[in-house]
Short mmCIF file of C-alpha atoms in Angstrom, two decimals:
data_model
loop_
_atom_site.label_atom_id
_atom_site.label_comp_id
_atom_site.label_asym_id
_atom_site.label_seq_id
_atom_site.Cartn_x
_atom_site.Cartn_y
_atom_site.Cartn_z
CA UNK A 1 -2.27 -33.19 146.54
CA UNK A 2 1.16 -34.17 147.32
CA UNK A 3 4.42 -32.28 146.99
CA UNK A 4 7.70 -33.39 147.27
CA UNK A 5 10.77 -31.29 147.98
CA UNK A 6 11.88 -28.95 144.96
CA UNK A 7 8.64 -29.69 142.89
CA UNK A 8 7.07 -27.33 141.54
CA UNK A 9 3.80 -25.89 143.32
CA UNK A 10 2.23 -23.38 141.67
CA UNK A 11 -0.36 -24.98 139.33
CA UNK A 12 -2.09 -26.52 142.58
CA UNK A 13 -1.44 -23.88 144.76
CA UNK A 14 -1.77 -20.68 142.38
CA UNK A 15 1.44 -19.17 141.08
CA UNK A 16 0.73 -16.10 143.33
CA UNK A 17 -0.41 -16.21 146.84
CA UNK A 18 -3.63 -15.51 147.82
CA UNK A 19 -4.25 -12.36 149.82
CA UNK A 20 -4.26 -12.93 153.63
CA UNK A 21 -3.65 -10.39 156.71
CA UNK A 22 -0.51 -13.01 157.69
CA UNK A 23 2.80 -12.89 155.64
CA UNK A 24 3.90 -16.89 155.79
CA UNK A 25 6.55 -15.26 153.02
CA UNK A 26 8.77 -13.74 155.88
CA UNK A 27 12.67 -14.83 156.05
CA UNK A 28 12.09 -16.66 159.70
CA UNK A 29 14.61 -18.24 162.35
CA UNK A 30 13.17 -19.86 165.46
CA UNK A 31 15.11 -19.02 168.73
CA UNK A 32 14.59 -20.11 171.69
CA UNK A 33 10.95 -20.48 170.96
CA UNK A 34 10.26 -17.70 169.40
CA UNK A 35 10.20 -16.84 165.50
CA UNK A 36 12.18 -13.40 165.02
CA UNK A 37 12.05 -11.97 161.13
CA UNK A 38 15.51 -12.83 159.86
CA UNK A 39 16.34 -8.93 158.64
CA UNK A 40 18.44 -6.18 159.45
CA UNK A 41 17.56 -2.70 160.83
CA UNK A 42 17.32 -0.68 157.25
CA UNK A 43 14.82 -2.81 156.04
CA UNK A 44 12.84 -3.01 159.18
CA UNK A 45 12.50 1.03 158.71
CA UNK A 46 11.40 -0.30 155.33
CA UNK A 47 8.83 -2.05 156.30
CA UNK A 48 7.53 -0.12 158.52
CA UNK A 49 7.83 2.99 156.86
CA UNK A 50 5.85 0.88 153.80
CA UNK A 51 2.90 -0.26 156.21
CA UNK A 52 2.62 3.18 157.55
CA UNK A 53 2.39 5.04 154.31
CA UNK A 54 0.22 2.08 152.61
CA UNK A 55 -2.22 2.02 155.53
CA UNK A 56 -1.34 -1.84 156.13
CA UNK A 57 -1.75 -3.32 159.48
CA UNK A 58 1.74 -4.05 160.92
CA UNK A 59 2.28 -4.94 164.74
CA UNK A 60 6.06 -4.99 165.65
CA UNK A 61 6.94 -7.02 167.91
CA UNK A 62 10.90 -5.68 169.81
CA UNK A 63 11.73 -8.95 171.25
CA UNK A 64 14.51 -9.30 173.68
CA UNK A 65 15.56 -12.13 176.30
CA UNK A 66 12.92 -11.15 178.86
CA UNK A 67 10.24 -12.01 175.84
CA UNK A 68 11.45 -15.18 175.16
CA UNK A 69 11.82 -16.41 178.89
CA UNK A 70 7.90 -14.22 179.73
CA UNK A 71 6.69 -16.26 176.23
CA UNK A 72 7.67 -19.82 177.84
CA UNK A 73 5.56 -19.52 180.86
CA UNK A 74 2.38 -16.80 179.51
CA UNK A 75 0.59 -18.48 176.93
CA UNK A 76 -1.00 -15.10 176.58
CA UNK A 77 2.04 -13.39 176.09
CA UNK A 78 3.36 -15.79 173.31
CA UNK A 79 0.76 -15.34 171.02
CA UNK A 80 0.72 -12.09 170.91
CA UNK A 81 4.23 -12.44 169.92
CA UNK A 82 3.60 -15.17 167.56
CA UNK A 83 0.58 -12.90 165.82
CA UNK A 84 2.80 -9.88 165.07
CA UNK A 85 3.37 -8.88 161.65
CA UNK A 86 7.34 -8.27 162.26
CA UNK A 87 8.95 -9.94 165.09
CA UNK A 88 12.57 -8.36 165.75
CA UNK A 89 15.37 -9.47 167.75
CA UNK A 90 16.08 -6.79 170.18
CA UNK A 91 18.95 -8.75 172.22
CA UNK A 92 22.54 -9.84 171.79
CA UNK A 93 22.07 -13.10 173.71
CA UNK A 94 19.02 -14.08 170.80
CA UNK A 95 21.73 -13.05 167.96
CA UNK A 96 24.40 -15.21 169.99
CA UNK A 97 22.32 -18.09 170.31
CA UNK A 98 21.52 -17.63 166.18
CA UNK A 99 24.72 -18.29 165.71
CA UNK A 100 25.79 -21.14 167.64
CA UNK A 101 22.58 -22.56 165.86
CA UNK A 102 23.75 -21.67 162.48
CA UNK A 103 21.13 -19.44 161.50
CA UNK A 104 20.95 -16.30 159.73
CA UNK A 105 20.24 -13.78 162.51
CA UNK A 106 23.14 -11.93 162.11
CA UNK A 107 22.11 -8.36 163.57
CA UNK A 108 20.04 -6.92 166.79
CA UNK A 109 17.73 -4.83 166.03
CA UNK A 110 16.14 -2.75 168.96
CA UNK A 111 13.25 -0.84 169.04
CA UNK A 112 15.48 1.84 170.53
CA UNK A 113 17.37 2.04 166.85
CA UNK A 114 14.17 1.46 164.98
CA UNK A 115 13.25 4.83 166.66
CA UNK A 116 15.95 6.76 165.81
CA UNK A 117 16.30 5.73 162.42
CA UNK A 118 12.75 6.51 161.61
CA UNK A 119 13.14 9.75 163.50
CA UNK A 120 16.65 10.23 161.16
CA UNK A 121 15.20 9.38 157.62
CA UNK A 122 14.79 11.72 155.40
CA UNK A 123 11.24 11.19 153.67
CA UNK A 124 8.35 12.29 154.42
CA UNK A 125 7.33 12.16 158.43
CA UNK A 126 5.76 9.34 159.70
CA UNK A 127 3.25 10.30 162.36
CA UNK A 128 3.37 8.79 166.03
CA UNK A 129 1.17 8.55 169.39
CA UNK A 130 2.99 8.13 171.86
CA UNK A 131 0.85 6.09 174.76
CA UNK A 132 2.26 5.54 178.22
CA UNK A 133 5.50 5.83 180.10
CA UNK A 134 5.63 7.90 183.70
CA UNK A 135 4.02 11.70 184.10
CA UNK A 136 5.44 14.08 181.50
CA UNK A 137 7.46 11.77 180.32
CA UNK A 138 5.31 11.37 176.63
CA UNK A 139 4.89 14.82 176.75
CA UNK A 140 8.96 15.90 177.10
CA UNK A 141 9.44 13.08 174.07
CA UNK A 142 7.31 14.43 171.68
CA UNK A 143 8.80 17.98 172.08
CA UNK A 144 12.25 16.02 171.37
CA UNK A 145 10.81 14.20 168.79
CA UNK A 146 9.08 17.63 167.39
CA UNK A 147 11.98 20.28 167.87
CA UNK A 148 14.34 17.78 166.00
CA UNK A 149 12.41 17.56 162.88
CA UNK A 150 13.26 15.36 159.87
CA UNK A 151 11.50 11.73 159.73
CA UNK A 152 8.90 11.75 162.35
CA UNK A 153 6.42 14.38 163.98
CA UNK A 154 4.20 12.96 167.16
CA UNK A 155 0.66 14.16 166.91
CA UNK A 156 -0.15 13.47 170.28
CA UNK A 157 0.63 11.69 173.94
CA UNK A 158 -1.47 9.97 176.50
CA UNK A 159 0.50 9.19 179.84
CA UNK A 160 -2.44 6.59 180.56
CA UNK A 161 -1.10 6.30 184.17
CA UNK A 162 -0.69 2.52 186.16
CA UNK A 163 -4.54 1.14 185.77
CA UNK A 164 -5.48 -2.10 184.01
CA UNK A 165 -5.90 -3.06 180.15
CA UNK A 166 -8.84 -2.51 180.74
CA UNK A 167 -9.37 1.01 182.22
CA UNK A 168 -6.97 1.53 179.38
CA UNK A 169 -9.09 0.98 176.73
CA UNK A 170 -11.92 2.93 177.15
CA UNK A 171 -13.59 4.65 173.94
CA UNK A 172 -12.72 8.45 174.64
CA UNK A 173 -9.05 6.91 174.89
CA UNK A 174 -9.03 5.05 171.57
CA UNK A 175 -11.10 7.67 169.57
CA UNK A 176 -8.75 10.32 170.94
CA UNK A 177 -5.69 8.39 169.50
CA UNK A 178 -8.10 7.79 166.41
CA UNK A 179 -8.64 11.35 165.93
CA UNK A 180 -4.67 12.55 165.95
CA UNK A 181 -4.67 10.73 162.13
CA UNK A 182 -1.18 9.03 163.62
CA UNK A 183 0.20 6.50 161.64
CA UNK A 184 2.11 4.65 164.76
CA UNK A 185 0.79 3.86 167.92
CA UNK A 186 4.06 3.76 170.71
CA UNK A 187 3.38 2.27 173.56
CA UNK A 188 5.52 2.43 176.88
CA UNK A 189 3.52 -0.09 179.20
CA UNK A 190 5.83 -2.98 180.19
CA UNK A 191 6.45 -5.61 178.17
CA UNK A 192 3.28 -7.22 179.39
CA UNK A 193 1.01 -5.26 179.75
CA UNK A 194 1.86 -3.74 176.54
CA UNK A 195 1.66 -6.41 174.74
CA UNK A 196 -1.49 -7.45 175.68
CA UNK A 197 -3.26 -3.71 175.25
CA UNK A 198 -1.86 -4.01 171.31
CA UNK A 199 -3.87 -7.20 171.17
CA UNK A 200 -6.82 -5.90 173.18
CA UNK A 201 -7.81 -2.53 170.88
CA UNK A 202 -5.37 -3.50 167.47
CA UNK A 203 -8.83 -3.81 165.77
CA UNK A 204 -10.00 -0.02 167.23
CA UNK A 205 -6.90 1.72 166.79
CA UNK A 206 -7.22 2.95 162.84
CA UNK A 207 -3.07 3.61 163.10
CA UNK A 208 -1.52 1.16 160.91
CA UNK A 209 1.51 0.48 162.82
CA UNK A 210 1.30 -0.82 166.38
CA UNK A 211 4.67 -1.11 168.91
CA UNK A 212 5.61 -1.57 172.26
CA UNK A 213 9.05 0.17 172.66
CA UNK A 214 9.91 -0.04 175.76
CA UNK A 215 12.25 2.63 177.41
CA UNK A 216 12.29 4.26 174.15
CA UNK A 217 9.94 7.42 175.24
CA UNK A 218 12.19 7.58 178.27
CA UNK A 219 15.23 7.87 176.04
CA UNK A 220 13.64 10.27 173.84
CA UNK A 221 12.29 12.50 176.63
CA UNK A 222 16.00 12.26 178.55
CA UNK A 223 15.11 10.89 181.84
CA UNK A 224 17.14 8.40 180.93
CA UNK A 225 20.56 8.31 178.57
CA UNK A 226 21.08 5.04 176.55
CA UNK A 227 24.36 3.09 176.31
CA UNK A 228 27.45 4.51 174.62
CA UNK A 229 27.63 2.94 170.87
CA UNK A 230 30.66 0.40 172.35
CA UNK A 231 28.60 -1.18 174.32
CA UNK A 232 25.52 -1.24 172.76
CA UNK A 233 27.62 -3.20 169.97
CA UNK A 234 29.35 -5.45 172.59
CA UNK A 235 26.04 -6.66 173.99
CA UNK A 236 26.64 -4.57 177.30
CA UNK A 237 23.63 -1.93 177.07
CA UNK A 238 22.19 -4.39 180.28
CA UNK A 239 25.17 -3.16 182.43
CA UNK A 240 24.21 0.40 181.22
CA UNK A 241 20.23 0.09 182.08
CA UNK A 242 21.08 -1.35 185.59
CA UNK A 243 23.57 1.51 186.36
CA UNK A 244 20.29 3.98 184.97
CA UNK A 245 17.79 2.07 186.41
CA UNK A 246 18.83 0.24 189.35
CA UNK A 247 15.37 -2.12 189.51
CA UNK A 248 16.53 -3.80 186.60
CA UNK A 249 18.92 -6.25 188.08
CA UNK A 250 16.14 -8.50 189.14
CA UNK A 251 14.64 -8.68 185.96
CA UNK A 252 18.20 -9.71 184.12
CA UNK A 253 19.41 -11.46 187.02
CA UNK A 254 16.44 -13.96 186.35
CA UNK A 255 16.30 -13.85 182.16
CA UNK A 256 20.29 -14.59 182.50
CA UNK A 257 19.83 -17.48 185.07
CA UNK A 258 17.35 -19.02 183.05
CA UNK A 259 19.32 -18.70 179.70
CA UNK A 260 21.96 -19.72 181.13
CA UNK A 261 20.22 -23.09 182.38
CA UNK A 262 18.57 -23.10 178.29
CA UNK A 263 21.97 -23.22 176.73
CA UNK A 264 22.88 -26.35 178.62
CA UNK A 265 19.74 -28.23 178.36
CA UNK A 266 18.68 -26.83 174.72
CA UNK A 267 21.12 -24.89 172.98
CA UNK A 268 23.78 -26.79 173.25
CA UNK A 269 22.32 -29.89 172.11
CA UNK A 270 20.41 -28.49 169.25
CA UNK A 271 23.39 -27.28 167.99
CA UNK A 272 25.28 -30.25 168.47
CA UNK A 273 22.41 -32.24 166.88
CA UNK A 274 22.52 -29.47 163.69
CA UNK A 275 26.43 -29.78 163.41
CA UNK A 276 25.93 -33.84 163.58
CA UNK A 277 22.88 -33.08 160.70
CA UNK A 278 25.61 -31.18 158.33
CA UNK A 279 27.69 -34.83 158.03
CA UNK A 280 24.72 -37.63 157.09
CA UNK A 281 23.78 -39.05 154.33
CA UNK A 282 20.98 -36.76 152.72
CA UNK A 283 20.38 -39.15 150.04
CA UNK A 284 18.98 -41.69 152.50
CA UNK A 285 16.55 -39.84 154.12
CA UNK A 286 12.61 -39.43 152.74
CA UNK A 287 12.01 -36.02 150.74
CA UNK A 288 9.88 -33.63 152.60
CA UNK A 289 6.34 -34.69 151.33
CA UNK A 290 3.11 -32.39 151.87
CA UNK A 291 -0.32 -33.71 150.79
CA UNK A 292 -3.12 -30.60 151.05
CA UNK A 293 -6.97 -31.39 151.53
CA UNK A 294 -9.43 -28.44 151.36
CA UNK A 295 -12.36 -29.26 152.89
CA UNK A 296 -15.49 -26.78 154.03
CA UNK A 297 -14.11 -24.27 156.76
CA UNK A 298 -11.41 -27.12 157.16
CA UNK A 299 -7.63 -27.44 156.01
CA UNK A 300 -5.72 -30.40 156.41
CA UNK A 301 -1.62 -30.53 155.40
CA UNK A 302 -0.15 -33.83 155.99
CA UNK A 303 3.37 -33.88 156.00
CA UNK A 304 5.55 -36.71 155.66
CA UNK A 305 9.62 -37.83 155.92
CA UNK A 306 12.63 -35.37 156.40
CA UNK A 307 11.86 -31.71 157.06
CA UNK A 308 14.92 -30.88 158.62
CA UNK A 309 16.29 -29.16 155.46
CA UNK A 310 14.91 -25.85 153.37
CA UNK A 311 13.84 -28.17 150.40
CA UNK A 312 9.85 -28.20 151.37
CA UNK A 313 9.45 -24.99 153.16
CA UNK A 314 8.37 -23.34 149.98
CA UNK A 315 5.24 -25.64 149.75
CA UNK A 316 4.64 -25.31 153.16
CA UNK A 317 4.94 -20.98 152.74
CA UNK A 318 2.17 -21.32 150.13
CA UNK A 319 -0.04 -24.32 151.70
CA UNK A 320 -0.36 -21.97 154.85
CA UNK A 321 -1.14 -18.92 152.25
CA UNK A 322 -4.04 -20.17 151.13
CA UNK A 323 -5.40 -21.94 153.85
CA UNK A 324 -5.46 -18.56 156.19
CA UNK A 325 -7.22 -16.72 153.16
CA UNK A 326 -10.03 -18.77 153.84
CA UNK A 327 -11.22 -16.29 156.80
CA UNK A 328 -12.35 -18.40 159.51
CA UNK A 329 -11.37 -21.55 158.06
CA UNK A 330 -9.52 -23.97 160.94
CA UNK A 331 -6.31 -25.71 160.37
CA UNK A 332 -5.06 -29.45 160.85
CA UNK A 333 -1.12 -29.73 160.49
CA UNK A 334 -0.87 -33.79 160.55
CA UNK A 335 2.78 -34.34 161.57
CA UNK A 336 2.76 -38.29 162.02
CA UNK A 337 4.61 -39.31 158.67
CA UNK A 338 7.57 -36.30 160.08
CA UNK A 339 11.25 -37.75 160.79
CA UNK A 340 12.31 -34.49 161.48
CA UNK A 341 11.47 -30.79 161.32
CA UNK A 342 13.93 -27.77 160.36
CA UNK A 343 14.26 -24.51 161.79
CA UNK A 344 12.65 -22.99 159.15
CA UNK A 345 9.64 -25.04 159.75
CA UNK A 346 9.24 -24.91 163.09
CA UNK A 347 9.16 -21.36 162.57
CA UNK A 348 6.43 -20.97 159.92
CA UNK A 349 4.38 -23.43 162.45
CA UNK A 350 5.03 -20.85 164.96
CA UNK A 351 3.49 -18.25 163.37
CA UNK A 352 0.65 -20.34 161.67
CA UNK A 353 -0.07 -21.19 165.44
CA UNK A 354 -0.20 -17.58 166.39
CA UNK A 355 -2.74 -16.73 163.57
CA UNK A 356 -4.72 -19.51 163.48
CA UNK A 357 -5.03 -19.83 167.38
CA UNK A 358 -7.56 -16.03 166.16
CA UNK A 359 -8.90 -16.99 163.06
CA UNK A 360 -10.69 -20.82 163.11
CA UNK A 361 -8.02 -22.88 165.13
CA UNK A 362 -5.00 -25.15 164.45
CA UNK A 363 -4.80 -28.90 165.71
CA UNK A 364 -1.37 -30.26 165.44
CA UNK A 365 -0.90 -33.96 165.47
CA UNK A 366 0.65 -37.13 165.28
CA UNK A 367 3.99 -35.88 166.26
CA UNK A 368 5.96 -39.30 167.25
CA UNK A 369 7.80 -39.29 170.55
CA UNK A 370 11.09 -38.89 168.69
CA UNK A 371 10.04 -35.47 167.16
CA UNK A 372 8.38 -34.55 170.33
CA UNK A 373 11.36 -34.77 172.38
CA UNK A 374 13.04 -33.05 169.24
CA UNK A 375 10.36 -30.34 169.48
CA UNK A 376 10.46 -30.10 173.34
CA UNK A 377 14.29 -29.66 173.25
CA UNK A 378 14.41 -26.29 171.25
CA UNK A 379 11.45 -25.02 173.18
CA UNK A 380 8.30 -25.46 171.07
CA UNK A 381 6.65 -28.61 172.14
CA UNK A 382 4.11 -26.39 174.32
CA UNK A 383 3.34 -23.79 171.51
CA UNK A 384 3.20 -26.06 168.44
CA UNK A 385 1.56 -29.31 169.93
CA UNK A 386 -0.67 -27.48 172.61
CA UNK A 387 -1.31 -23.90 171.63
CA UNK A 388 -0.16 -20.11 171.84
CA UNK A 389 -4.07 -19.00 173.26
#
């Protein structure tokens, strides 16, 4: 089957998409490596307040600078980004970049605000666990969280300690957070090691919603006071957190050094290359082509000519669809006819890689040396050519 931009797809593809445990329907940007869900914070209460109630599995993912610089170097860490369900942008630098890039990220949205707008809307309660953060500091949150009432009750805390995944995940632990009936699973681990204990028990945990929030139990509990609203909104909440918690200099010292060195060597020349893109001659370029083979436990989409605007990503949206309904099925993206590939596709391959990386396996190839170096320069040759693990 082959499609060409702005035909229509849904008599070979099925005019509604198949039913799959990955959402390829998402509004996605790509920055700096990472896809981040292109939506603002009242409809990522939405969502999650929809997943929660529905019982439908939905790991958020609160990504800030420090995720995107851990994600280029932890192959780990990336896919468990590139696997969640709702991938936010939980940094001013990531909304800054968006818009040098031209690309319709046009709000952060913390975990920190998630929180409190759950905790401040006025339907029924969502239920939480809260998992980790120092001694008595889950316990002193979810007396905050109950006294105040309103959109959210916590039916129970674990402090967990400083031990391993591992020793983390044994079965009293996750029955115990079973038995509470919450609907959201909080945890307060590190970035890391949070991450990776979402991923470890996601499929033991019966909660429908999964998060790593950060400082957010310590901001709930009061141990620590967030930012004044100015300077949340003026992207200085870092200055804040190091004046709270000293430590943190290191850790934005190094995200901000290596940003820094990323604007020169990525950002700016993406969006220098994007700006260039806006002035050519769109008639002489080759439509977006994709040409679909199903074959037993196998999918193969071949794409060919210009991907670098929206006009294919459609096809693409519901060739992924139906190839990840096939449970187990493995995936061949054949990129060798490609002149060039959008933001909006790189993204989609982003999160294809993520899912298909735990369900069968994705091989992409072909990629010419032109679109390599394309890929390599905004930061996902190593994810999309090699692999997310």
């Amino acid at each position: 089957m082959t499609m060409a931009a702005g035909e229509p797809v849904g008599a070979e593809l099925g005019q509604r998409q198949p039913p799959c445990s990955v959402d390829f329907g998402r509004p996605l940007v790509c920055v700096l490596g990472l896809p981040f869900d292109a939506i603002d914070l009242e409809q990522a209460v939405q969502r999650i307040r929809a997943a929660a109630f529905a019982g439908q599995r939905c790991f958020v993912s609160t990504s800030n600078l420090n995720f995107a610089m851990t994600a280029r170097v932890d192959a780990a860490f990336r896919g468990a980004v590139l696997r969640s369900d709702l991938n936010l942008a939980d940094g001013m630098p990531l909304v800054w970049t968006a818009r040098l890039l031209g690309l319709p990220l046009t709000q952060r949205v913390s975990g920190a605000d998630v929180f409190e707008a759950l905790r401040a809307h006025g339907g029924p309660p969502i239920t939480v666990f809260l998992f980790g953060g120092p001694p008595g500091v889950a316990e002193r949150a979810r007396g905050a969280i109950n006294r105040g009432g309103s959109g959210m009750r916590c039916v129970g805390f674990d402090d967990a300690g400083f031990g391993t995944v591992e020793s983390m995940s044994g079965d009293d632990r996750i029955d115990r957070i079973n038995r509470s009936g919450a609907q959201f699973v909080i945890a307060s681990l590190g970035a890391g090691k949070g991450q990776a204990w979402l991923e470890r028990n996601a499929g033991r945990l019966t909660a429908p919603v999964l998060s790593h929030l950060g400082a957010v139990l310590n901001f709930a509990a009061g141990s620590v006071r967030r930012a004044p609203r100015w300077m949340i909104a003026s992207g200085l909440e870092w200055l804040w957190r190091v004046k709270e918690e000293p430590s943190l200099w290191r850790r934005y010292w190094h995200d901000g050094a290596c940003a820094l060195g990323l604007l020169m060597t990525s950002v700016m020349p993406e969006a220098i290359a994007a700006w260039r893109a806006r002035g050519r001659d769109t008639q002489a370029a080759a439509p977006a082509r994709l040409e679909v083979s199903h074959l037993p436990r196998r999918h193969v989409l071949r794409l060919s000519g210009d991907w670098r605007s929206d006009g294919g990503v459609e096809a693409l949206r519901l060739a992924l669809t139906k190839s990840a309904a096939e449970w187990g099925a493995s995936l061949q993206v054949d990129l060798a006819g490609v002149t060039g590939l959008g933001n909006a596709s790189i993204a989609l391959l982003l999160v294809a890689r993520g899912w298909f990386d735990a369900h069968g396996g994705l091989d992409v190839t072909g990629a010419s040396p032109v679109l390599t170096a394309s890929l390599r320069r905004g930061l996902v040759a190593d994810a999309l050519l090699g692999g997310a693990r």
